[in-house]
Structure formats: C-alpha cells, structure tokens
PDB file of C-alpha atoms in Angstrom:
ATOM      1  CA  MET A   1       7.018 -10.628 -13.138  1.00 93.00           C
ATOM      2  CA  ASN A   2       4.831  -7.625 -12.302  1.00 95.00           C
ATOM      3  CA  ALA A   3       1.472  -7.368 -10.496  1.00 95.00           C
ATOM      4  CA  LYS A   4      -0.562  -7.551 -13.704  1.00 96.00           C
ATOM      5  CA  GLU A   5       1.220 -10.682 -14.929  1.00 97.00           C
ATOM      6  CA  LEU A   6       0.815 -12.389 -11.553  1.00 97.00           C
ATOM      7  CA  ALA A   7      -2.877 -11.475 -11.292  1.00 96.00           C
ATOM      8  CA  THR A   8      -3.421 -12.920 -14.772  1.00 96.00           C
ATOM      9  CA  LYS A   9      -1.775 -16.192 -13.703  1.00 96.00           C
ATOM     10  CA  LEU A  10      -3.820 -16.292 -10.475  1.00 97.00           C
ATOM     11  CA  ASN A  11      -7.130 -15.576 -12.203  1.00 97.00           C
ATOM     12  CA  GLY A  12      -9.444 -18.559 -11.757  1.00 96.00           C
ATOM     13  CA  VAL A  13      -7.382 -20.201  -8.998  1.00 95.00           C
ATOM     14  CA  GLU A  14      -9.461 -22.547  -6.841  1.00 94.00           C
ATOM     15  CA  TYR A  15      -9.916 -21.600  -3.167  1.00 93.00           C
ATOM     16  CA  GLY A  16      -7.584 -23.675  -0.998  1.00 88.00           C
ATOM     17  CA  LYS A  17      -5.318 -24.530  -3.915  1.00 91.00           C
ATOM     18  CA  MET A  18      -3.003 -21.532  -4.122  1.00 87.00           C
ATOM     19  CA  HIS A  19      -0.050 -22.311  -6.412  1.00 86.00           C
ATOM     20  CA  LEU A  20       3.066 -22.286  -4.236  1.00 89.00           C
ATOM     21  CA  ASP A  21       5.297 -21.599  -7.248  1.00 93.00           C
ATOM     22  CA  LEU A  22       3.333 -18.366  -7.840  1.00 95.00           C
ATOM     23  CA  CYS A  23       3.732 -17.425  -4.166  1.00 94.00           C
ATOM     24  CA  ASP A  24       7.491 -17.970  -4.497  1.00 95.00           C
ATOM     25  CA  ALA A  25       7.562 -15.872  -7.674  1.00 96.00           C
ATOM     26  CA  ALA A  26       5.585 -13.141  -5.885  1.00 96.00           C
ATOM     27  CA  GLU A  27       8.129 -13.079  -3.050  1.00 96.00           C
ATOM     28  CA  GLU A  28      11.080 -12.965  -5.472  1.00 96.00           C
ATOM     29  CA  ASN A  29       9.511 -10.011  -7.312  1.00 96.00           C
ATOM     30  CA  GLY A  30       8.364  -7.978  -4.275  1.00 94.00           C
ATOM     31  CA  LEU A  31       4.691  -8.732  -4.977  1.00 96.00           C
ATOM     32  CA  VAL A  32       1.937  -9.368  -2.438  1.00 96.00           C
ATOM     33  CA  ILE A  33      -1.098 -11.609  -3.032  1.00 97.00           C
ATOM     34  CA  VAL A  34      -4.176 -10.828  -0.918  1.00 97.00           C
ATOM     35  CA  TYR A  35      -7.266 -13.030  -0.587  1.00 96.00           C
ATOM     36  CA  GLY A  36      -9.878 -14.118   1.931  1.00 95.00           C
ATOM     37  CA  ALA A  37      -9.951 -17.457   3.693  1.00 92.00           C
ATOM     38  CA  SER A  38     -12.933 -18.963   5.466  1.00 90.00           C
ATOM     39  CA  ASP A  39     -15.187 -16.231   6.861  1.00 87.00           C
ATOM     40  CA  ASP A  40     -12.643 -14.573   9.105  1.00 92.00           C
ATOM     41  CA  LEU A  41      -9.170 -14.262   7.565  1.00 94.00           C
ATOM     42  CA  MET A  42      -7.307 -11.934   5.219  1.00 96.00           C
ATOM     43  CA  GLU A  43      -4.315 -13.787   3.776  1.00 96.00           C
ATOM     44  CA  PHE A  44      -1.104 -12.142   2.544  1.00 96.00           C
ATOM     45  CA  MET A  45       1.330 -14.263   0.527  1.00 96.00           C
ATOM     46  CA  GLY A  46       4.534 -13.469  -1.330  1.00 96.00           C
ATOM     47  CA  ALA A  47       6.622 -10.487  -0.219  1.00 95.00           C
ATOM     48  CA  ILE A  48       4.369 -10.264   2.869  1.00 95.00           C
ATOM     49  CA  ASP A  49       3.479 -13.575   4.496  1.00 94.00           C
ATOM     50  CA  ASP A  50       0.822 -13.007   7.137  1.00 94.00           C
ATOM     51  CA  GLU A  51      -2.722 -13.794   8.179  1.00 94.00           C
ATOM     52  CA  ILE A  52      -5.000 -11.148   9.710  1.00 93.00           C
ATOM     53  CA  GLY A  53      -8.236 -11.756  11.590  1.00 93.00           C
ATOM     54  CA  ALA A  54     -10.985 -10.236   9.452  1.00 92.00           C
ATOM     55  CA  PHE A  55     -14.320 -11.452  10.828  1.00 91.00           C
ATOM     56  CA  ASP A  56     -16.990  -9.247   9.180  1.00 89.00           C
ATOM     57  CA  GLY A  57     -14.156  -7.391   7.381  1.00 90.00           C
ATOM     58  CA  THR A  58     -11.238  -5.302   8.576  1.00 92.00           C
ATOM     59  CA  THR A  59      -8.737  -2.670   7.454  1.00 91.00           C
ATOM     60  CA  VAL A  60      -4.962  -3.012   7.633  1.00 92.00           C
ATOM     61  CA  TYR A  61      -2.498  -0.170   7.163  1.00 89.00           C
ATOM     62  CA  LEU A  62       0.861  -0.344   5.457  1.00 89.00           C
ATOM     63  CA  ASP A  63       4.067   1.592   5.101  1.00 81.00           C
ATOM     64  CA  GLU A  64       7.142   1.033   2.956  1.00 76.00           C
ATOM     65  CA  ASN A  65       8.135  -1.930   5.164  1.00 79.00           C
ATOM     66  CA  GLY A  66       4.818  -3.777   4.881  1.00 85.00           C
ATOM     67  CA  LEU A  67       1.947  -4.239   7.330  1.00 89.00           C
ATOM     68  CA  LEU A  68       1.796  -1.945  10.336  1.00 85.00           C
ATOM     69  CA  GLN A  69       1.478  -4.101  13.418  1.00 81.00           C
ATOM     70  CA  ASN A  70       1.237  -3.242  17.080  1.00 81.00           C
ATOM     71  CA  LYS A  71       4.215  -4.864  18.813  1.00 81.00           C
ATOM     72  CA  CYS A  72       3.076  -3.655  22.234  1.00 81.00           C
ATOM     73  CA  ASP A  73       0.736  -5.503  24.558  1.00 77.00           C
ATOM     74  CA  ASN A  74      -1.054  -2.197  25.040  1.00 80.00           C
ATOM     75  CA  GLU A  75      -3.957  -1.627  22.599  1.00 74.00           C
ATOM     76  CA  SER A  76      -3.442   2.135  23.089  1.00 82.00           C
ATOM     77  CA  CYS A  77       0.308   2.064  22.440  1.00 83.00           C
ATOM     78  CA  PRO A  78       1.224   5.679  21.560  1.00 83.00           C
ATOM     79  CA  HIS A  79       4.004   4.565  19.184  1.00 79.00           C
ATOM     80  CA  PHE A  80       1.628   2.388  17.177  1.00 80.00           C
ATOM     81  CA  ILE A  81      -1.118   5.034  17.196  1.00 80.00           C
ATOM     82  CA  ASN A  82       1.434   7.545  15.899  1.00 77.00           C
ATOM     83  CA  LYS A  83       2.434   5.152  13.074  1.00 77.00           C
ATOM     84  CA  LEU A  84      -1.222   4.588  12.184  1.00 76.00           C
ATOM     85  CA  SER A  85      -1.947   8.304  12.099  1.00 73.00           C
ATOM     86  CA  ARG A  86       0.889   8.852   9.603  1.00 71.00           C
ATOM     87  CA  SER A  87      -0.028   5.924   7.360  1.00 74.00           C
ATOM     88  CA  LYS A  88      -2.343   6.739   4.485  1.00 76.00           C
ATOM     89  CA  LEU A  89      -2.001   3.354   2.759  1.00 85.00           C
ATOM     90  CA  TYR A  90      -4.585   0.690   3.454  1.00 90.00           C
ATOM     91  CA  VAL A  91      -6.205  -2.565   2.327  1.00 94.00           C
ATOM     92  CA  ARG A  92      -9.797  -3.055   3.464  1.00 94.00           C
ATOM     93  CA  ALA A  93     -11.294  -6.567   3.444  1.00 96.00           C
ATOM     94  CA  ILE A  94     -15.039  -6.523   2.782  1.00 95.00           C
ATOM     95  CA  TRP A  95     -17.025  -9.618   3.791  1.00 94.00           C
ATOM     96  CA  GLN A  96     -20.507 -10.409   2.556  1.00 92.00           C
ATOM     97  CA  ASN A  97     -22.725 -13.464   2.933  1.00 89.00           C
ATOM     98  CA  SER A  98     -23.085 -13.851  -0.822  1.00 89.00           C
ATOM     99  CA  MET A  99     -20.700 -14.586  -3.655  1.00 89.00           C
ATOM    100  CA  PRO A 100     -18.121 -13.231  -3.906  1.00 94.00           C
ATOM    101  CA  CYS A 101     -17.681 -13.498  -0.141  1.00 93.00           C
ATOM    102  CA  TRP A 102     -14.517 -11.384  -0.114  1.00 96.00           C
ATOM    103  CA  THR A 103     -13.716  -8.191  -1.991  1.00 95.00           C
ATOM    104  CA  TYR A 104     -11.057  -5.578  -1.278  1.00 96.00           C
ATOM    105  CA  ASP A 105     -10.789  -1.815  -1.304  1.00 94.00           C
ATOM    106  CA  THR A 106      -7.361  -0.183  -1.316  1.00 91.00           C
ATOM    107  CA  ASN A 107      -5.674   3.046  -2.254  1.00 87.00           C
ATOM    108  CA  LEU A 108      -2.587   1.176  -3.473  1.00 88.00           C
ATOM    109  CA  PRO A 109      -1.900   0.607  -7.149  1.00 89.00           C
ATOM    110  CA  HIS A 110      -3.036  -2.999  -7.639  1.00 93.00           C
ATOM    111  CA  GLU A 111      -4.426  -5.649  -9.959  1.00 95.00           C
ATOM    112  CA  THR A 112      -7.370  -7.962  -9.263  1.00 96.00           C
ATOM    113  CA  TYR A 113      -7.974 -11.642  -9.873  1.00 97.00           C
ATOM    114  CA  ASP A 114     -10.857 -14.057  -9.324  1.00 97.00           C
ATOM    115  CA  MET A 115     -10.598 -16.903  -6.810  1.00 96.00           C
ATOM    116  CA  MET A 116     -13.188 -19.622  -7.382  1.00 96.00           C
ATOM    117  CA  ASP A 117     -14.876 -22.131  -5.072  1.00 94.00           C
ATOM    118  CA  GLU A 118     -16.427 -25.079  -6.892  1.00 92.00           C
ATOM    119  CA  GLY A 119     -17.116 -22.990  -9.975  1.00 91.00           C
ATOM    120  CA  GLU A 120     -18.482 -19.936  -8.142  1.00 94.00           C
ATOM    121  CA  LEU A 121     -16.662 -16.652  -7.667  1.00 96.00           C
ATOM    122  CA  TYR A 122     -15.526 -16.789  -4.030  1.00 96.00           C
ATOM    123  CA  CYS A 123     -13.117 -13.836  -3.772  1.00 96.00           C
ATOM    124  CA  LYS A 124     -11.958 -10.834  -5.783  1.00 97.00           C
ATOM    125  CA  GLY A 125      -8.330 -10.931  -4.662  1.00 97.00           C
ATOM    126  CA  ILE A 126      -5.674  -8.297  -5.263  1.00 97.00           C
ATOM    127  CA  VAL A 127      -1.975  -8.199  -6.086  1.00 97.00           C
ATOM    128  CA  PHE A 128       0.238  -5.208  -5.323  1.00 95.00           C
ATOM    129  CA  SER A 129       3.937  -4.393  -5.316  1.00 93.00           C
ATOM    130  CA  LEU A 130       5.966  -3.333  -2.277  1.00 89.00           C
ATOM    131  CA  THR A 131       7.909  -1.065  -4.650  1.00 84.00           C
ATOM    132  CA  ASP A 132       4.657   0.775  -5.366  1.00 81.00           C
ATOM    133  CA  ILE A 133       4.172   1.299  -1.618  1.00 79.00           C
ATOM    134  CA  LYS A 134       7.622   2.875  -1.420  1.00 74.00           C
ATOM    135  CA  ASN A 135       6.806   5.101  -4.401  1.00 72.00           C
ATOM    136  CA  VAL A 136       3.408   6.136  -2.968  1.00 72.00           C
ATOM    137  CA  ASP A 137       5.019   6.861   0.412  1.00 66.00           C
ATOM    138  CA  ARG A 138       7.783   8.861  -1.295  1.00 69.00           C
ATOM    139  CA  ASP A 139       5.261  10.842  -3.336  1.00 71.00           C
ATOM    140  CA  GLN A 140       3.184  11.629  -0.238  1.00 70.00           C
ATOM    141  CA  ARG A 141       6.269  12.837   1.646  1.00 68.00           C
ATOM    142  CA  ILE A 142       7.302  15.048  -1.278  1.00 72.00           C
ATOM    143  CA  LEU A 143       3.784  16.470  -1.554  1.00 73.00           C
ATOM    144  CA  ALA A 144       3.817  17.257   2.180  1.00 69.00           C
ATOM    145  CA  ILE A 145       7.111  19.148   1.756  1.00 70.00           C
ATOM    146  CA  VAL A 146       5.771  21.133  -1.202  1.00 72.00           C
ATOM    147  CA  LYS A 147       2.660  22.020   0.830  1.00 72.00           C
ATOM    148  CA  LYS A 148       4.852  23.045   3.778  1.00 71.00           C
ATOM    149  CA  TYR A 149       6.807  25.500   1.623  1.00 67.00           C
ATOM    150  CA  SER A 150       3.970  26.631  -0.651  1.00 68.00           C
ATOM    151  CA  ASP A 151       3.073  29.637   1.567  1.00 65.00           C
ATOM    152  CA  LYS A 152       6.705  30.780   1.784  1.00 67.00           C
ATOM    153  CA  LEU A 153       7.076  30.430  -1.976  1.00 63.00           C
ATOM    154  CA  ASP A 154       3.631  31.802  -2.807  1.00 60.00           C
ATOM    155  CA  LEU A 155       3.001  28.773  -5.030  1.00 54.00           C
ATOM    156  CA  PRO A 156      -0.351  28.255  -6.697  1.00 54.00           C
ATOM    157  CA  ASN A 157      -1.803  24.743  -6.398  1.00 54.00           C
ATOM    158  CA  HIS A 158       0.059  22.160  -8.501  1.00 50.00           C
ATOM    159  CA  ALA A 159       3.001  24.499  -9.227  1.00 49.00           C
ATOM    160  CA  GLY A 160       6.175  22.776 -10.274  1.00 51.00           C
ATOM    161  CA  ALA A 161       9.853  23.585 -10.240  1.00 49.00           C
ATOM    162  CA  ASP A 162       9.552  25.875 -13.293  1.00 50.00           C
ATOM    163  CA  TYR A 163       7.201  28.193 -11.394  1.00 49.00           C
ATOM    164  CA  VAL A 164       9.628  28.523  -8.494  1.00 46.00           C
ATOM    165  CA  TYR A 165      12.437  29.615 -10.785  1.00 47.00           C
ATOM    166  CA  GLN A 166      10.215  32.056 -12.700  1.00 50.00           C
ATOM    167  CA  SER A 167       8.758  33.724  -9.617  1.00 50.00           C
ATOM    168  CA  ASP A 168      10.184  36.125  -7.086  1.00 50.00           C
ATOM    169  CA  ALA A 169       9.817  33.434  -4.384  1.00 49.00           C
ATOM    170  CA  PRO A 170      12.412  33.638  -1.635  1.00 57.00           C
ATOM    171  CA  GLN A 171      15.466  31.749  -2.859  1.00 63.00           C
ATOM    172  CA  GLU A 172      16.261  30.383   0.599  1.00 69.00           C
ATOM    173  CA  ALA A 173      12.855  28.671   0.973  1.00 68.00           C
ATOM    174  CA  ALA A 174      13.169  27.162  -2.515  1.00 68.00           C
ATOM    175  CA  VAL A 175      16.616  25.775  -1.725  1.00 71.00           C
ATOM    176  CA  GLU A 176      15.374  24.298   1.577  1.00 74.00           C
ATOM    177  CA  MET A 177      12.372  22.694  -0.125  1.00 71.00           C
ATOM    178  CA  PHE A 178      14.440  21.117  -2.894  1.00 73.00           C
ATOM    179  CA  ALA A 179      17.051  19.923  -0.373  1.00 74.00           C
ATOM    180  CA  GLU A 180      14.349  18.106   1.619  1.00 71.00           C
ATOM    181  CA  ILE A 181      12.940  16.555  -1.543  1.00 71.00           C
ATOM    182  CA  ALA A 182      16.436  15.495  -2.661  1.00 70.00           C
ATOM    183  CA  ASP A 183      16.948  13.825   0.742  1.00 68.00           C
ATOM    184  CA  ILE A 184      13.776  11.779   0.253  1.00 63.00           C
ATOM    185  CA  LEU A 185      14.706  10.790  -3.276  1.00 65.00           C
ATOM    186  CA  MET A 186      18.209   9.786  -2.164  1.00 61.00           C
ATOM    187  CA  ILE A 187      16.843   7.730   0.747  1.00 52.00           C
ATOM    188  CA  VAL A 188      14.377   5.924  -1.509  1.00 46.00           C
ATOM    189  CA  GLU A 189      17.098   5.259  -4.102  1.00 46.00           C
ATOM    190  CA  LEU A 190      19.443   3.839  -1.444  1.00 45.00           C
ATOM    191  CA  GLU A 191      16.683   1.585  -0.040  1.00 47.00           C
ATOM    192  CA  ALA A 192      15.824   0.183  -3.487  1.00 46.00           C
TER     193      ALA A 192
END
C-alpha cells in the first residue's frame, strides 16, 4: 500500500472512528496518517504513533527517523536546537474556528483525505511515507554537497555529472564531490 491508496481508503472517515486495520497497514508500509483531534491535538498514526499539542496550530519538524523531539528538560537545549536548524522537513497544523477545523501544510510529498464529523468536513488530513522523508533528506544532503563544490568546479546552476566531465574542472574536487555523494547513497541504501 502506498500513500495515495491509503488516503483513498481514509477519505470520508468519521472523526473518532479511525479504522485500526488501516493504521496497522500504514505502520506495516512505513506510512504516517496525520489528523487533528479536538481543538488542540495533532495525531500521528501508523509508522509514527504520537500526539502533539497543537492549540491554535503548531509546526513539527522531522528527519529520516521521524519527529524531532527535545529529550532534554531544557527548552534551550543546544543539541535539539542544532537538530532543528538542520531540519528542513515540517508538518504545520493549521486550526480555524470553522469547517474544516484542521488543515495541514507540509513540504513533504503527501496525499490528502477528508475526515468528516456528522456529515461536515472536519479535517483535511494527510498521509506521507517515511521512505519519502529519507529520500528528501538524501536529496537535500546531495544538493548541499554539489553547492559546496560548485565554486571549485566552476559549475553553472543545475549542472550535472556530464558537465563536470566535459569541463576543465579540477579532477580532485570532482572526485571528492562524487565520493561524498556515493557515501550518502550507500548509507541510504544500507538503511533501507
């Protein structure tokens, strides 16, 4: 099952009556279901099982392992702040006092579904894949490496491997860049 298939099956689900078999299927397939509960919660079910306080809306950040959470008692924990500053992936819960009460904004590849409450649209929920997070994270890391070496290689924007081989770019910088990219691709392949 993929995100689109799951969102199709969830479409029209009644608030408070989430199908547990679909949550199990989501978990088995690395999929995450997101929806709002009451006026103050963002629910995650499936491959991520969590509940986040979201009174008046909130934003959560993710990495390839799931939700970023502060494990320190200190709100200004430097380790957590460092993780947040590196994370570009987010899900933003948007609350409004009219129907639908909950909508979501995210930069993750995702599908949407409608959650109903007594015949009215209550929430525009989303479904995304943890595999997609790993791919987005991988792509961002590769892009950062290409940007890092672009000055050394005198690459124009959006240049690919063909340009490097056709140019007089320093061979050493090209080899270093491709070695770093290969490391990322190998790491992602081993984690999958």
